mmCIF file of C-alpha atoms in Angstrom:
data_model
loop_
_atom_site.group_PDB
_atom_site.id
_atom_site.type_symbol
_atom_site.label_atom_id
_atom_site.label_comp_id
_atom_site.label_asym_id
_atom_site.label_seq_id
_atom_site.Cartn_x
_atom_site.Cartn_y
_atom_site.Cartn_z
ATOM 1 C CA MET A 757 -75.025 -48.483 -112.045
ATOM 2 C CA ALA A 758 -77.147 -47.917 -109.057
ATOM 3 C CA ARG A 759 -75.709 -45.716 -106.397
ATOM 4 C CA GLU A 760 -74.974 -47.306 -103.011
ATOM 5 C CA ARG A 761 -77.185 -45.880 -100.327
ATOM 6 C CA LYS A 762 -75.745 -45.343 -96.818
ATOM 7 C CA ASN A 763 -77.899 -46.196 -93.870
ATOM 8 C CA TYR A 764 -77.719 -43.633 -91.097
ATOM 9 C CA VAL A 765 -78.804 -44.517 -87.623
ATOM 10 C CA LYS A 766 -81.360 -41.938 -86.717
ATOM 11 C CA LYS A 767 -80.550 -40.193 -83.386
ATOM 12 C CA GLN A 768 -83.178 -40.491 -80.820
ATOM 13 C CA LYS A 769 -84.289 -37.186 -79.516
ATOM 14 C CA LYS A 770 -83.861 -36.668 -75.790
ATOM 15 C CA PRO A 771 -87.116 -36.155 -74.026
ATOM 16 C CA PHE A 772 -88.102 -32.746 -72.754
ATOM 17 C CA LYS A 773 -87.967 -34.067 -69.154
ATOM 18 C CA TYR A 774 -84.244 -34.601 -69.561
ATOM 19 C CA PHE A 775 -83.638 -30.906 -70.386
ATOM 20 C CA LEU A 776 -85.937 -29.882 -67.576
ATOM 21 C CA ASN A 777 -83.871 -31.876 -65.137
ATOM 22 C CA LYS A 778 -80.697 -30.303 -66.408
ATOM 23 C CA ILE A 779 -82.153 -26.875 -65.955
ATOM 24 C CA PHE A 780 -83.388 -27.667 -62.488
ATOM 25 C CA LYS A 781 -79.908 -28.952 -61.524
ATOM 26 C CA LEU A 782 -78.215 -25.903 -62.913
ATOM 27 C CA VAL A 783 -80.668 -23.653 -61.035
ATOM 28 C CA PHE A 784 -80.159 -25.653 -57.847
ATOM 29 C CA TYR A 785 -76.386 -25.348 -58.092
ATOM 30 C CA ILE A 786 -76.587 -21.631 -58.760
ATOM 31 C CA LEU A 787 -78.982 -21.132 -55.798
ATOM 32 C CA PHE A 788 -76.783 -23.248 -53.573
ATOM 33 C CA ALA A 789 -73.711 -21.243 -54.497
ATOM 34 C CA LEU A 790 -75.638 -18.042 -53.785
ATOM 35 C CA LEU A 791 -76.774 -19.395 -50.513
ATOM 36 C CA ILE A 792 -73.189 -20.236 -49.515
ATOM 37 C CA ALA A 793 -72.020 -16.776 -50.614
ATOM 38 C CA PHE A 794 -74.838 -15.153 -48.621
ATOM 39 C CA LEU A 795 -73.994 -17.241 -45.464
ATOM 40 C CA ILE A 796 -70.328 -16.240 -45.840
ATOM 41 C CA TYR A 797 -71.457 -12.590 -46.175
ATOM 42 C CA LEU A 798 -73.633 -12.841 -42.985
ATOM 43 C CA VAL A 799 -70.730 -14.465 -41.045
ATOM 44 C CA GLU A 800 -68.321 -11.823 -42.318
ATOM 45 C CA LYS A 801 -70.596 -8.986 -41.247
ATOM 46 C CA SER A 802 -71.630 -10.588 -37.914
ATOM 47 C CA THR A 803 -69.693 -10.523 -34.662
ATOM 48 C CA LEU A 804 -69.529 -14.380 -34.619
ATOM 49 C CA LEU A 805 -65.812 -14.433 -35.488
ATOM 50 C CA LYS A 806 -64.880 -11.069 -34.200
ATOM 51 C CA PRO A 807 -62.101 -11.359 -31.662
ATOM 52 C CA ASN A 808 -63.442 -11.092 -28.121
ATOM 53 C CA ILE A 809 -60.754 -10.271 -25.529
ATOM 54 C CA SER A 810 -61.373 -10.591 -21.878
ATOM 55 C CA TRP A 811 -58.593 -9.148 -19.564
ATOM 56 C CA GLU A 812 -57.467 -10.298 -16.217
ATOM 57 C CA ILE A 813 -55.216 -7.700 -14.712
ATOM 58 C CA LYS A 814 -53.042 -8.401 -11.607
ATOM 59 C CA GLY A 815 -51.696 -5.355 -9.884
ATOM 60 C CA GLU A 816 -52.296 -1.706 -10.551
ATOM 61 C CA LEU A 817 -51.157 -1.304 -14.117
ATOM 62 C CA GLN A 818 -50.173 2.233 -15.056
ATOM 63 C CA ALA A 819 -52.111 1.759 -18.317
ATOM 64 C CA GLN A 820 -55.717 0.584 -18.460
ATOM 65 C CA ALA A 821 -56.948 -2.413 -20.357
ATOM 66 C CA TYR A 822 -58.227 -0.398 -23.284
ATOM 67 C CA GLU A 823 -54.707 0.925 -23.912
ATOM 68 C CA TYR A 824 -53.514 -2.634 -24.116
ATOM 69 C CA ASP A 825 -56.366 -3.291 -26.579
ATOM 70 C CA GLU A 826 -54.845 -0.611 -28.804
ATOM 71 C CA LEU A 827 -51.415 -2.202 -28.499
ATOM 72 C CA ILE A 828 -52.619 -5.631 -29.928
ATOM 73 C CA LYS A 829 -55.208 -4.161 -32.374
ATOM 74 C CA PRO A 830 -52.902 -4.640 -35.375
ATOM 75 C CA LEU A 831 -52.650 -8.308 -34.580
ATOM 76 C CA LEU A 832 -56.442 -8.856 -34.711
ATOM 77 C CA VAL A 833 -56.886 -7.711 -38.242
ATOM 78 C CA ASN A 834 -57.059 -11.271 -39.647
ATOM 79 C CA LYS A 835 -59.903 -12.617 -37.497
ATOM 80 C CA TYR A 836 -59.594 -16.071 -39.166
ATOM 81 C CA LEU A 837 -56.065 -16.623 -37.905
ATOM 82 C CA LEU A 838 -55.229 -15.212 -34.509
ATOM 83 C CA ASN A 839 -51.645 -15.855 -33.454
ATOM 84 C CA LEU A 840 -51.605 -16.129 -29.688
ATOM 85 C CA SER A 841 -47.816 -16.125 -29.542
ATOM 86 C CA GLN A 842 -47.616 -12.863 -31.320
ATOM 87 C CA ILE A 843 -50.174 -11.291 -28.964
ATOM 88 C CA LYS A 844 -48.198 -12.566 -26.000
ATOM 89 C CA ASN A 845 -44.863 -11.227 -27.312
ATOM 90 C CA LYS A 846 -46.376 -7.839 -28.173
ATOM 91 C CA LEU A 847 -47.812 -7.343 -24.656
ATOM 92 C CA GLU A 848 -44.506 -8.458 -22.998
ATOM 93 C CA GLN A 849 -42.821 -5.569 -24.801
ATOM 94 C CA SER A 850 -44.683 -3.216 -22.510
ATOM 95 C CA PRO A 851 -42.215 -2.021 -19.906
ATOM 96 C CA TRP A 852 -44.785 -2.237 -17.057
ATOM 97 C CA VAL A 853 -45.794 -5.842 -17.771
ATOM 98 C CA SER A 854 -44.058 -8.609 -15.926
ATOM 99 C CA ASN A 855 -45.837 -11.685 -17.234
ATOM 100 C CA VAL A 856 -48.416 -12.460 -19.827
ATOM 101 C CA GLU A 857 -50.708 -15.597 -20.315
ATOM 102 C CA VAL A 858 -52.854 -15.832 -23.410
ATOM 103 C CA GLU A 859 -55.472 -18.569 -23.619
ATOM 104 C CA ARG A 860 -58.080 -19.403 -26.326
ATOM 105 C CA ILE A 861 -61.415 -20.177 -24.652
ATOM 106 C CA PHE A 862 -63.564 -20.874 -27.748
ATOM 107 C CA TRP A 863 -63.055 -19.813 -31.390
ATOM 108 C CA ASN A 864 -61.980 -16.229 -31.234
ATOM 109 C CA ARG A 865 -62.735 -15.689 -27.503
ATOM 110 C CA ILE A 866 -59.353 -15.050 -25.908
ATOM 111 C CA ARG A 867 -58.505 -14.543 -22.272
ATOM 112 C CA ILE A 868 -55.411 -12.508 -21.472
ATOM 113 C CA SER A 869 -53.870 -12.430 -18.077
ATOM 114 C CA LEU A 870 -51.456 -9.539 -17.241
ATOM 115 C CA GLU A 871 -49.267 -9.119 -14.270
ATOM 116 C CA LYS A 872 -47.513 -5.853 -13.753
ATOM 117 C CA HIS A 873 -44.055 -5.113 -12.351
ATOM 118 C CA ASP A 874 -44.299 -3.724 -8.825
ATOM 119 C CA ILE A 875 -41.987 -1.052 -7.645
ATOM 120 C CA ALA A 876 -39.648 -2.171 -4.841
ATOM 121 C CA MET A 877 -36.794 0.317 -5.591
ATOM 122 C CA ARG A 878 -36.154 3.240 -7.870
ATOM 123 C CA PHE A 879 -33.189 2.737 -10.224
ATOM 124 C CA GLY A 880 -31.622 6.132 -9.901
ATOM 125 C CA THR A 881 -33.775 8.432 -12.099
ATOM 126 C CA GLU A 882 -33.848 6.019 -14.980
ATOM 127 C CA GLY A 883 -36.276 3.288 -14.036
ATOM 128 C CA TYR A 884 -37.401 0.874 -11.250
ATOM 129 C CA ILE A 885 -36.542 -2.428 -9.722
ATOM 130 C CA SER A 886 -39.301 -4.921 -9.027
ATOM 131 C CA SER A 887 -39.635 -7.210 -5.966
ATOM 132 C CA ARG A 888 -38.269 -10.005 -8.204
ATOM 133 C CA GLY A 889 -35.067 -8.025 -8.723
ATOM 134 C CA ILE A 890 -35.956 -7.108 -12.293
ATOM 135 C CA LEU A 891 -34.931 -3.782 -13.815
ATOM 136 C CA PHE A 892 -37.528 -2.116 -15.952
ATOM 137 C CA LYS A 893 -37.569 1.333 -17.574
ATOM 138 C CA PRO A 894 -40.998 2.513 -18.649
ATOM 139 C CA ASN A 895 -41.536 5.491 -20.889
ATOM 140 C CA LEU A 896 -43.116 7.450 -18.109
ATOM 141 C CA THR A 897 -42.224 7.998 -14.559
ATOM 142 C CA ILE A 898 -44.468 8.081 -11.524
ATOM 143 C CA ASN A 899 -44.082 9.597 -8.053
ATOM 144 C CA SER A 900 -42.647 7.052 -5.670
ATOM 145 C CA GLU A 901 -41.093 7.152 -2.263
ATOM 146 C CA LYS A 902 -39.432 3.824 -2.565
ATOM 147 C CA PRO A 903 -35.677 3.561 -1.738
ATOM 148 C CA ILE A 904 -33.233 4.588 -4.475
ATOM 149 C CA GLY A 905 -30.724 2.135 -5.703
ATOM 150 C CA ILE A 906 -27.530 3.093 -7.661
ATOM 151 C CA VAL A 907 -25.734 0.158 -9.225
ATOM 152 C CA SER A 908 -24.547 -1.252 -12.582
ATOM 153 C CA GLU A 909 -27.479 -2.781 -14.645
ATOM 154 C CA SER A 910 -25.657 -6.057 -14.832
ATOM 155 C CA GLU A 911 -25.759 -6.411 -11.015
ATOM 156 C CA VAL A 912 -29.284 -5.462 -10.342
ATOM 157 C CA LYS A 913 -30.635 -8.936 -9.214
ATOM 158 C CA GLN A 914 -27.815 -9.551 -6.603
ATOM 159 C CA PHE A 915 -28.025 -5.878 -5.653
ATOM 160 C CA TYR A 916 -31.753 -6.196 -4.790
ATOM 161 C CA PHE A 917 -31.167 -9.392 -2.854
ATOM 162 C CA ASP A 918 -28.480 -7.742 -0.762
ATOM 163 C CA PHE A 919 -30.781 -4.742 -0.219
ATOM 164 C CA THR A 920 -33.452 -6.957 1.214
ATOM 165 C CA MET A 921 -30.836 -8.617 3.538
ATOM 166 C CA TYR A 922 -29.582 -5.236 4.744
ATOM 167 C CA GLN A 923 -33.161 -3.931 5.321
ATOM 168 C CA SER A 924 -34.122 -7.036 7.307
ATOM 169 C CA ILE A 925 -31.144 -6.433 9.622
ATOM 170 C CA LEU A 926 -31.882 -2.759 10.103
ATOM 171 C CA GLU A 927 -35.714 -2.991 10.729
ATOM 172 C CA PRO A 928 -37.522 -0.933 11.734
ATOM 173 C CA VAL A 929 -35.109 1.703 10.394
ATOM 174 C CA LYS A 930 -35.596 2.113 6.573
ATOM 175 C CA ILE A 931 -32.981 2.493 3.885
ATOM 176 C CA SER A 932 -33.557 5.475 1.676
ATOM 177 C CA LEU A 933 -30.504 5.151 -0.590
ATOM 178 C CA PHE A 934 -28.278 2.103 -1.350
ATOM 179 C CA GLU A 935 -25.345 2.855 -3.539
ATOM 180 C CA ARG A 936 -22.906 0.196 -4.839
ATOM 181 C CA THR A 937 -19.728 1.178 -6.651
ATOM 182 C CA SER A 938 -16.587 -0.469 -5.507
ATOM 183 C CA ILE A 939 -18.030 -0.519 -1.952
ATOM 184 C CA ASP A 940 -21.527 -0.567 -0.402
ATOM 185 C CA GLU A 941 -22.873 2.608 1.139
ATOM 186 C CA LEU A 942 -26.307 3.115 2.797
ATOM 187 C CA THR A 943 -28.186 6.268 3.676
ATOM 188 C CA LEU A 944 -30.948 5.683 6.234
ATOM 189 C CA ASP A 945 -34.234 7.523 6.438
ATOM 190 C CA ASN A 946 -32.862 9.326 9.543
ATOM 191 C CA ASN A 947 -30.053 10.733 7.297
ATOM 192 C CA ILE A 948 -27.421 8.494 8.941
ATOM 193 C CA LYS A 949 -24.891 7.136 6.436
ATOM 194 C CA VAL A 950 -23.218 3.749 6.838
ATOM 195 C CA ILE A 951 -20.224 2.669 4.799
ATOM 196 C CA LEU A 952 -20.039 -1.152 4.632
ATOM 197 C CA GLY A 953 -17.214 -1.608 2.144
ATOM 198 C CA TYR A 954 -17.112 -4.705 -0.129
ATOM 199 C CA GLN A 955 -16.886 -7.552 2.375
ATOM 200 C CA LYS A 956 -18.500 -8.760 5.662
ATOM 201 C CA GLN A 957 -21.285 -6.267 5.055
ATOM 202 C CA ASN A 958 -23.777 -8.161 7.346
ATOM 203 C CA GLU A 959 -21.418 -8.306 10.298
ATOM 204 C CA ARG A 960 -20.463 -4.633 9.903
ATOM 205 C CA LEU A 961 -24.101 -3.677 9.663
ATOM 206 C CA GLU A 962 -24.919 -5.604 12.918
ATOM 207 C CA LEU A 963 -21.924 -3.795 14.607
ATOM 208 C CA PHE A 964 -23.309 -0.459 13.411
ATOM 209 C CA ILE A 965 -26.661 -1.235 15.016
ATOM 210 C CA LYS A 966 -25.113 -1.937 18.364
ATOM 211 C CA SER A 967 -22.782 1.060 18.146
ATOM 212 C CA PHE A 968 -25.609 3.436 17.067
ATOM 213 C CA ALA A 969 -27.853 2.291 19.941
ATOM 214 C CA LYS A 970 -25.168 3.568 22.343
ATOM 215 C CA LEU A 971 -24.572 6.871 20.535
ATOM 216 C CA LYS A 972 -27.960 7.948 19.250
ATOM 217 C CA LYS A 973 -28.516 10.071 22.415
ATOM 218 C CA TYR A 974 -26.243 12.573 20.825
ATOM 219 C CA LYS A 975 -28.162 14.747 18.380
ATOM 220 C CA LYS A 976 -25.218 15.487 16.145
ATOM 221 C CA ILE A 977 -24.654 11.728 15.641
ATOM 222 C CA ARG A 978 -28.396 11.039 15.485
ATOM 223 C CA THR A 979 -28.888 13.484 12.648
ATOM 224 C CA ARG A 980 -25.644 13.855 10.719
ATOM 225 C CA GLY A 981 -23.477 10.832 11.579
ATOM 226 C CA ILE A 982 -21.371 8.927 8.959
ATOM 227 C CA PHE A 983 -20.305 5.514 10.196
ATOM 228 C CA ASP A 984 -17.408 4.028 8.298
ATOM 229 C CA MET A 985 -17.509 0.330 9.276
ATOM 230 C CA ARG A 986 -14.500 -0.858 7.299
ATOM 231 C CA TYR A 987 -12.189 -0.956 10.305
ATOM 232 C CA PRO A 988 -11.288 -4.408 11.673
ATOM 233 C CA ASN A 989 -11.678 -3.272 15.369
ATOM 234 C CA GLY A 990 -14.436 -0.733 15.187
ATOM 235 C CA PHE A 991 -15.450 2.156 12.950
ATOM 236 C CA ALA A 992 -14.710 5.792 12.119
ATOM 237 C CA LEU A 993 -17.202 8.413 12.856
ATOM 238 C CA SER A 994 -17.623 11.671 10.952
ATOM 239 C CA TYR A 995 -20.382 14.053 10.164
ATOM 240 C CA SER A 996 -22.330 15.299 7.202
ATOM 241 C CA PRO A 997 -21.963 19.058 6.546
ATOM 242 C CA LEU A 998 -24.811 21.296 7.642
#
């Protein structure tokens, strides 16, 4: 019995050109990947994405711009993702800074505008009060001849408003010390003390001005006088000890 022969389809060999194209494509992809990696390396090493901070400083900040650079430096580590809100919040933690605006100009070019607290009053020996009636306590003190205010921290804003009112009434005489406990007491730069109490302070201060104008010819009153204006029909006069 004859054996059955199987017919096999002879596979056609792929031409050499086909393999050459495969090799070229593989080499192309490898070179392309290397090119991309090289470009990423160049960008990484270049200053293209390096954060560039420009500062606009309003007022005489106690710290220079480079010190604020150091403050936000940890937030600039990831140059691909700069969080402007974090930068703003970090700078606002500085006790001298009143207001911060952070703006992205282009890519990683950032403009930061800083406005410092000014000093309108000294808050005892612990800090300062700004012209907006804001209490701030920096970690350093500077020499200042501004008036001293003594008051509870919770009352600072109203306290400063009243101070400006009293000062406008007294001009050109300056207040050197304003103390608010249960009553208001002023010490003027001529060493005169005025006790205003806790009500009708503006009226009492105007009465003091009229009274002092008549009595300032007396040296003792002019240099050591204590005017207690809490009396309904006038005031009580005493003197500071020598």
